[in-house]
Amino acid sequence: MYSTKIVKAENSSAAVQAIGSSKEGKILAGGMTLIPTLKQRLANPDCLIDISGCGLEGVEDKGSSVRIGAMTKHAAVAESSLVAKAIPALADLAGGIGDRQVRNRGTLGGSVANNDPAACYPSAVMALDGTVHTNKRDISADDFFKGMFETALEEDEVIEAVSFKKPEKACYMKFPNPASRYAMVGVFVAKFSDGVRVAVTGAGEEGVFRHSDLESALSSNFSEEAVSGVEVSSDGLMSDIHASADYRANLIGEMTKRAVSS
Amino acid sequence: MSEGIGASVKRKEDRKFLTGKGRYTDDINRPGQVHAHFLRSDVAHANIKSINTKAASAAAGVVAVYTGEDIDVGGPICGWVVPNRDGSATHEPPHPLLAKGKVRFVGDAVAVVIAESLQQAKSASELVEVEYEELPAVVDLETASAGAEIHEGMAENRYFDWELGDEEATDKALKSASRVVKLTVRNNRLVPNPMEPRAALAEYDDLNDSYTLYTTSQSPHLTRLVLAAFMFQIPESKIRVVAPDVGGGFGAKIYVYVEEAVCTWASKKIKRPIKWTADRTQAFLTDAHGRDHINNVQLALDSNNKIIGLRVDTLANLGGYLSAFAVAVPTYLHGTLLSGLYDIPAIYTNVKGYATTTTPVDAYRGAGRPEATYLLERVIDQAAREVGMDQAEFRRLNFIPKDAFPYQTAVALQYDTGDYEPALDKAMEMIDYKNFESRRSEASKRGKYRGIGVSSYIEACGIAPSAVAGALGGRVGGWESASVRVDPTGTITVTTGAHSHGQGHATTFAQIVTEKLGVPNSSVELVHGDSDRSPFGMGTYGSRSLAVGGVAISKALDKVIEKSKKIAAHLMEASADDVEFKEGKFTVSGTDKETAFGEVALAAYVPHNYPLETLEPGLEETAFYDPMNFTYPAGTHIAEVEVDPTTGVVEIVDWAACDDFGNLINPMIVEGQVHGGIAQGIGQALLENAHYDENGQLLTASYMDYCMPRADDLPSFKVECTNTPCTHNDLGVKGCGEAGAIASPPALINAIINALSPLGVSDMSMPATPETVWRAIQNAQARAAE
Ligand SMILES: Cc1cc2nc3c(=O)[nH]c(=O)nc-3n(C[C@H](O)[C@H](O)[C@H](O)COP(=O)(O)OP(=O)(O)OC[C@H]3O[C@@H](n4cnc5c(N)ncnc54)[C@H](O)[C@@H]3O)c2cc1C
């Protein structure tokens, strides 16, 4: 990596200030994505702003939703009894990210901010009608994810927490890429009193997306048969050395069925 | 004896490895050391128009920058060549240490930057300006002959065009056959991925005008030979090569690569020690890859379903440069194995080796033999299916009968011994073959397709009888050396030319000493991997360490015993002919006289009462052993799988392996080797593939994209052995390091085809990824619907 300096911020406004006073400062959360990028010299920030001391960790029950601090580790979400009770699917999702080392370092905020098209969390934020809380504003899930590795975040914006609505029922089904074990296709199905939300990760050319055909089919009939009745199109899906768009379309249907019947 | 031959002694070396105390090349640091970073080509094929190193040379911390124009010594050489069909020789284009005028694969070393720190070297290398004139990449093996010229004057990008066997007799068999079974298979390209990446630390000694090179090598003596005699043209005694702890090799660490040679060469120029350690990306791009064949197979059957002929036409992708044993792998380690364990009267094979603008390809665990086994076991399976015979019974019908040994194959080798049916029977029993159909129907009720696949294999190990290797184009000997030094207190130091990088030699070799001398394992020290400390040796590859190196140790021990008997005879005032040695004690037959091995050792070094007129003092013996023949481990593996038709995911539900490795020294280590080999074979069959795009970029150059097998991809293996001891070495051993990787891929692919055959699926390519399997199911269903 190129040499750089590290600043430890005490709160998120200090972090924002540090970004402002650097040329190309970058927030450092768990470092699981950022550090490998630096080691390969794919980025050359003049400053890293460590936000581990900003008090952004923890899980809170907010009644109809669960609010999780941006710096909360995947392992903490996986092991949280609050999450396990309120949204077990979210705890399962966190427990299935990467390996133990990654789960003990990687954070919710880092995952959401990075918006890797194969990451798991973005599908939960979308399907659970989540809200991303930053130092400046609250951003709804539908407005937050803007395409591969793109989000609504501005240069001087730090994610402080993410809220997830509590569903009646939810399930995340991940078909892992055999090599990286990120999602080759991940489907998060959440059933609310007023309808079903289905978010798909790992498959879309523009990153995570909601599947409206599956949502309307499942909203009227929450069953495997309803899923079978939907022709999942391969339009807009990724084709790469691991899977063609056709195959990903098949997996979306399959993973949705499994999520519904689980 | 609980620590002798046949005991599952725990591995001595594991304590240090498991507690993180191993000492690898990168752990070694020398005073004044600097760091090398190689600037590598990011294009697959190009002329180099110019290289400007000015800015890099002036950058912070930079000690030196060199390009191909600065290098005045030769590059890596080819260790094995074969004649072409038309009598001409293998084309051996030069391989410069740093690219000269042209780059031939992504990763080709273009310049080296040496600096005080690695980060400085990397930063400076970004300032080197290289102007490339890009040429078309040559990636596809089938069309490589029509691609852009890669090496000047090498027609059709072909390194060689070799044949073996009787073409006329084979074609006659194919014509007269009642059935010809045809199959084309591709053996996918693999990246070896030893856990420890390659590394080198070179130091020049100005006073002696000599070099020391620490490096990650499976064969340090050969590295010294090649560096001194062929590249640098200096006396061999001027280079010491040390391969300390090495974290796996699988073939990729046999050869001398450009990086260690450049570091050694430059260490004299700058008179400072130079370290280089590959990161994982460099390992993916530059460690010699494995496999990458296309085989066209035709198998002739008579009306009784007996095999009467086999023709195999092979294309081998050897990459941008010819690596040391690249020629041997698809020819003599492949063509000679085409008889498998079957009685096949006529065999012919033609192999064409091509250059492409990809990473060089060479030996990888099994080297040629997995490719031979794969095509053979696939076509045998297809033949059984076509004639409607059970896959196991078709094999049994065609096995070489046990009374036919020694058996001369139609492709040069003579198998000394073997008995193939017991291993087949045992494997079938282990997996409960006879009740498979009920498991299949139970699975289908759960919506799964269940299949069972057999693979019976043979390999030629114990590489190699020197005279045979020489006659076939090998440029090195195949013997091994050992010396046994008995210390005055009776402890033993064994030095061997074999190199341990995961095989457990310190344990296995000590067991041979324990068995023969009656001393405990803890009294035996193994020295290896240092050209200054052990006699010249050939290193470790081709499952040779025990079958050649172990036998050399046994022979040196015999010499020690012979001399000890003379000393004991003197001490006991008896005739040496009457002295017997057993379990560490010398006795005189017909008397109650005895003396311990330790007393004899002491007498040898404190020769107060010693036959000095007729016998030298001391107790240290060296033996060189050159095998008479290869050894021929063989056996049967059976895999059972379940396929989920909705996703194409293959789950391995059971695995039975029954191997004949001859006598076992340490059954636990043998089982471990089998497990590791099967894991690599499963990797090849289901997960691994080096994927190049049409521009010659390796798309699978990290673990994000290249899929290594993990523990949860594997079932629990059932491993058993049969034993027909090797007839031509003292220990009766055959070798077990590669068997798992050789046997397993066809067992698994055959099992998948077997699972899906009710749907009409008859072919499956490697790796059988979920999408590949799903697509085969989709296509079969579409065909059925027509
Ligand atoms: C081996 C491995 C396997 C993995 N497997 C999976 C998997 O299966 N599924 C999955 O979803 N992910 C997986 N990941 C990714 C993992 O979840 C990462 O932890 C995550 O993508 C990034 O989180 P981090 O805390 O490490 O962020 P960092 O690497 O520290 O940062 C990532 C990016 O986000 C920015 N950022 C971080 N926090 C904030 C914030 N609060 N506000 C604004 N910007 C911020 C950083 O500036 C940086 O650009 C894997 C990673 C590895 C290394």
mmCIF file of N, CA and C and ligand atoms in Angstrom, chain A residues 26-34 51 70 74 97-98 102 106-107 109-111 113-114 119-120 153 157-159 174 181-182, ligand 1:
data_model
loop_
_atom_site.group_PDB
_atom_site.id
_atom_site.type_symbol
_atom_site.label_atom_id
_atom_site.label_comp_id
_atom_site.label_asym_id
_atom_site.label_seq_id
_atom_site.Cartn_x
_atom_site.Cartn_y
_atom_site.Cartn_z
ATOM 1 N N LYS A 26 -10.621 8.926 3.639
ATOM 2 C CA LYS A 26 -11.576 7.807 3.556
ATOM 3 C C LYS A 26 -11.898 7.337 4.959
ATOM 4 N N ILE A 27 -13.164 7.024 5.163
ATOM 5 C CA ILE A 27 -13.562 6.454 6.454
ATOM 6 C C ILE A 27 -13.089 5.015 6.537
ATOM 7 N N LEU A 28 -12.512 4.679 7.683
ATOM 8 C CA LEU A 28 -12.100 3.301 7.918
ATOM 9 C C LEU A 28 -13.016 2.702 8.966
ATOM 10 N N ALA A 29 -13.783 1.674 8.561
ATOM 11 C CA ALA A 29 -14.645 0.985 9.535
ATOM 12 C C ALA A 29 -13.963 -0.330 9.900
ATOM 13 N N GLY A 30 -14.484 -1.457 9.456
ATOM 14 C CA GLY A 30 -13.838 -2.741 9.765
ATOM 15 C C GLY A 30 -12.602 -2.998 8.925
ATOM 16 N N GLY A 31 -12.484 -2.274 7.822
ATOM 17 C CA GLY A 31 -11.307 -2.410 6.971
ATOM 18 C C GLY A 31 -11.293 -3.664 6.102
ATOM 19 N N MET A 32 -12.329 -4.461 6.171
ATOM 20 C CA MET A 32 -12.305 -5.743 5.454
ATOM 21 C C MET A 32 -12.343 -5.553 3.937
ATOM 22 N N THR A 33 -12.896 -4.475 3.497
ATOM 23 C CA THR A 33 -12.906 -4.179 2.067
ATOM 24 C C THR A 33 -11.841 -3.137 1.745
ATOM 25 N N LEU A 34 -11.755 -2.124 2.599
ATOM 26 C CA LEU A 34 -10.852 -1.006 2.304
ATOM 27 C C LEU A 34 -9.378 -1.416 2.357
ATOM 28 N N ILE A 51 -13.335 5.386 12.605
ATOM 29 C CA ILE A 51 -14.544 5.793 13.333
ATOM 30 C C ILE A 51 -14.948 4.789 14.418
ATOM 31 N N ALA A 70 -23.872 1.909 12.899
ATOM 32 C CA ALA A 70 -23.079 1.634 11.697
ATOM 33 C C ALA A 70 -21.850 0.784 11.999
ATOM 34 N N HIS A 74 -20.668 -7.624 12.144
ATOM 35 C CA HIS A 74 -21.572 -8.683 11.679
ATOM 36 C C HIS A 74 -21.791 -9.716 12.780
ATOM 37 N N ILE A 97 -22.260 -14.073 6.618
ATOM 38 C CA ILE A 97 -21.316 -13.240 5.862
ATOM 39 C C ILE A 97 -19.901 -13.747 6.083
ATOM 40 N N GLY A 98 -19.166 -13.941 4.993
ATOM 41 C CA GLY A 98 -17.737 -14.255 5.067
ATOM 42 C C GLY A 98 -17.423 -15.360 6.066
ATOM 43 N N VAL A 102 -13.866 -12.208 9.290
ATOM 44 C CA VAL A 102 -14.550 -11.093 8.612
ATOM 45 C C VAL A 102 -15.719 -10.614 9.462
ATOM 46 N N GLY A 106 -15.828 -6.812 10.121
ATOM 47 C CA GLY A 106 -16.689 -6.099 9.172
ATOM 48 C C GLY A 106 -17.915 -5.520 9.851
ATOM 49 N N THR A 107 -18.367 -4.363 9.339
ATOM 50 C CA THR A 107 -19.468 -3.640 9.974
ATOM 51 C C THR A 107 -20.646 -3.449 9.027
ATOM 52 N N GLY A 109 -22.288 -0.595 8.627
ATOM 53 C CA GLY A 109 -22.100 0.665 7.894
ATOM 54 C C GLY A 109 -21.169 0.492 6.715
ATOM 55 N N GLY A 110 -20.090 -0.243 6.936
ATOM 56 C CA GLY A 110 -19.114 -0.458 5.855
ATOM 57 C C GLY A 110 -19.739 -1.212 4.707
ATOM 58 N N SER A 111 -20.536 -2.207 5.027
ATOM 59 C CA SER A 111 -21.158 -3.013 3.985
ATOM 60 C C SER A 111 -22.142 -2.185 3.173
ATOM 61 N N ALA A 113 -22.326 1.171 2.979
ATOM 62 C CA ALA A 113 -21.664 2.274 2.279
ATOM 63 C C ALA A 113 -20.956 1.781 1.029
ATOM 64 N N ASN A 114 -20.415 0.579 1.114
ATOM 65 C CA ASN A 114 -19.651 0.053 -0.017
ATOM 66 C C ASN A 114 -20.578 -0.386 -1.153
ATOM 67 N N ALA A 119 -22.960 -8.105 -2.059
ATOM 68 C CA ALA A 119 -23.028 -8.085 -0.595
ATOM 69 C C ALA A 119 -24.423 -8.462 -0.116
ATOM 70 N N CYS A 120 -24.491 -8.948 1.114
ATOM 71 C CA CYS A 120 -25.749 -9.455 1.658
ATOM 72 C C CYS A 120 -26.631 -8.341 2.241
ATOM 73 N N LEU A 153 -24.775 8.577 -0.684
ATOM 74 C CA LEU A 153 -23.902 9.279 0.264
ATOM 75 C C LEU A 153 -23.091 10.367 -0.425
ATOM 76 N N GLU A 157 -20.412 12.718 4.215
ATOM 77 C CA GLU A 157 -21.538 12.110 4.919
ATOM 78 C C GLU A 157 -21.089 10.781 5.529
ATOM 79 N N VAL A 158 -21.465 10.601 6.787
ATOM 80 C CA VAL A 158 -21.094 9.374 7.486
ATOM 81 C C VAL A 158 -22.369 8.643 7.905
ATOM 82 N N ILE A 159 -22.419 7.360 7.658
ATOM 83 C CA ILE A 159 -23.562 6.583 8.130
ATOM 84 C C ILE A 159 -23.409 6.396 9.633
ATOM 85 N N LYS A 174 -29.362 -17.372 0.484
ATOM 86 C CA LYS A 174 -28.160 -16.976 -0.250
ATOM 87 C C LYS A 174 -27.638 -18.175 -1.017
ATOM 88 N N ARG A 181 -17.753 -16.842 -1.843
ATOM 89 C CA ARG A 181 -18.824 -17.071 -0.871
ATOM 90 C C ARG A 181 -19.630 -15.812 -0.581
ATOM 91 N N TYR A 182 -19.431 -14.752 -1.359
ATOM 92 C CA TYR A 182 -20.393 -13.658 -1.395
ATOM 93 C C TYR A 182 -21.649 -14.225 -2.070
HETATM 94 C C1 LIG C 1 -13.122 -12.865 2.900
HETATM 95 C C2 LIG C 1 -14.302 -11.951 2.880
HETATM 96 C C3 LIG C 1 -15.564 -12.483 2.701
HETATM 97 C C4 LIG C 1 -16.677 -11.665 2.686
HETATM 98 N N1 LIG C 1 -17.900 -12.226 2.500
HETATM 99 C C5 LIG C 1 -19.001 -11.437 2.475
HETATM 100 C C6 LIG C 1 -20.298 -11.972 2.301
HETATM 101 O O1 LIG C 1 -20.478 -13.189 2.197
HETATM 102 N N2 LIG C 1 -21.333 -11.135 2.267
HETATM 103 C C7 LIG C 1 -21.181 -9.786 2.434
HETATM 104 O O2 LIG C 1 -22.153 -9.088 2.413
HETATM 105 N N3 LIG C 1 -19.965 -9.237 2.603
HETATM 106 C C8 LIG C 1 -18.874 -10.031 2.637
HETATM 107 N N4 LIG C 1 -17.644 -9.466 2.848
HETATM 108 C C9 LIG C 1 -17.547 -8.013 3.017
HETATM 109 C C10 LIG C 1 -17.658 -7.651 4.475
HETATM 110 O O3 LIG C 1 -18.995 -7.719 4.853
HETATM 111 C C11 LIG C 1 -17.089 -6.275 4.704
HETATM 112 O O4 LIG C 1 -16.930 -6.164 6.041
HETATM 113 C C12 LIG C 1 -17.908 -5.059 4.241
HETATM 114 O O5 LIG C 1 -18.128 -5.058 2.879
HETATM 115 C C13 LIG C 1 -17.211 -3.753 4.536
HETATM 116 O O6 LIG C 1 -17.304 -3.468 5.895
HETATM 117 P P1 LIG C 1 -16.085 -2.903 6.699
HETATM 118 O O7 LIG C 1 -16.624 -2.516 8.019
HETATM 119 O O8 LIG C 1 -14.963 -3.826 6.700
HETATM 120 O O9 LIG C 1 -15.759 -1.555 5.872
HETATM 121 P P2 LIG C 1 -14.396 -0.913 5.397
HETATM 122 O O10 LIG C 1 -13.619 -1.870 4.577
HETATM 123 O O11 LIG C 1 -13.693 -0.288 6.526
HETATM 124 O O12 LIG C 1 -14.990 0.216 4.472
HETATM 125 C C14 LIG C 1 -15.639 -0.062 3.255
HETATM 126 C C15 LIG C 1 -16.063 1.253 2.575
HETATM 127 O O13 LIG C 1 -17.130 1.846 3.259
HETATM 128 C C16 LIG C 1 -16.801 3.149 3.730
HETATM 129 N N5 LIG C 1 -17.432 3.273 5.052
HETATM 130 C C17 LIG C 1 -17.261 2.422 6.084
HETATM 131 N N6 LIG C 1 -18.039 2.772 7.113
HETATM 132 C C18 LIG C 1 -18.702 3.907 6.742
HETATM 133 C C19 LIG C 1 -19.665 4.738 7.370
HETATM 134 N N7 LIG C 1 -20.107 4.484 8.596
HETATM 135 N N8 LIG C 1 -20.130 5.793 6.692
HETATM 136 C C20 LIG C 1 -19.720 6.053 5.432
HETATM 137 N N9 LIG C 1 -18.816 5.293 4.787
HETATM 138 C C21 LIG C 1 -18.316 4.241 5.434
HETATM 139 C C22 LIG C 1 -15.296 3.176 3.732
HETATM 140 O O14 LIG C 1 -14.805 4.471 3.579
HETATM 141 C C23 LIG C 1 -14.963 2.285 2.553
HETATM 142 O O15 LIG C 1 -15.075 3.009 1.370
HETATM 143 C C24 LIG C 1 -16.520 -10.276 2.867
HETATM 144 C C25 LIG C 1 -15.252 -9.725 3.043
HETATM 145 C C26 LIG C 1 -14.157 -10.537 3.063
HETATM 146 C C27 LIG C 1 -12.801 -9.927 3.264
#
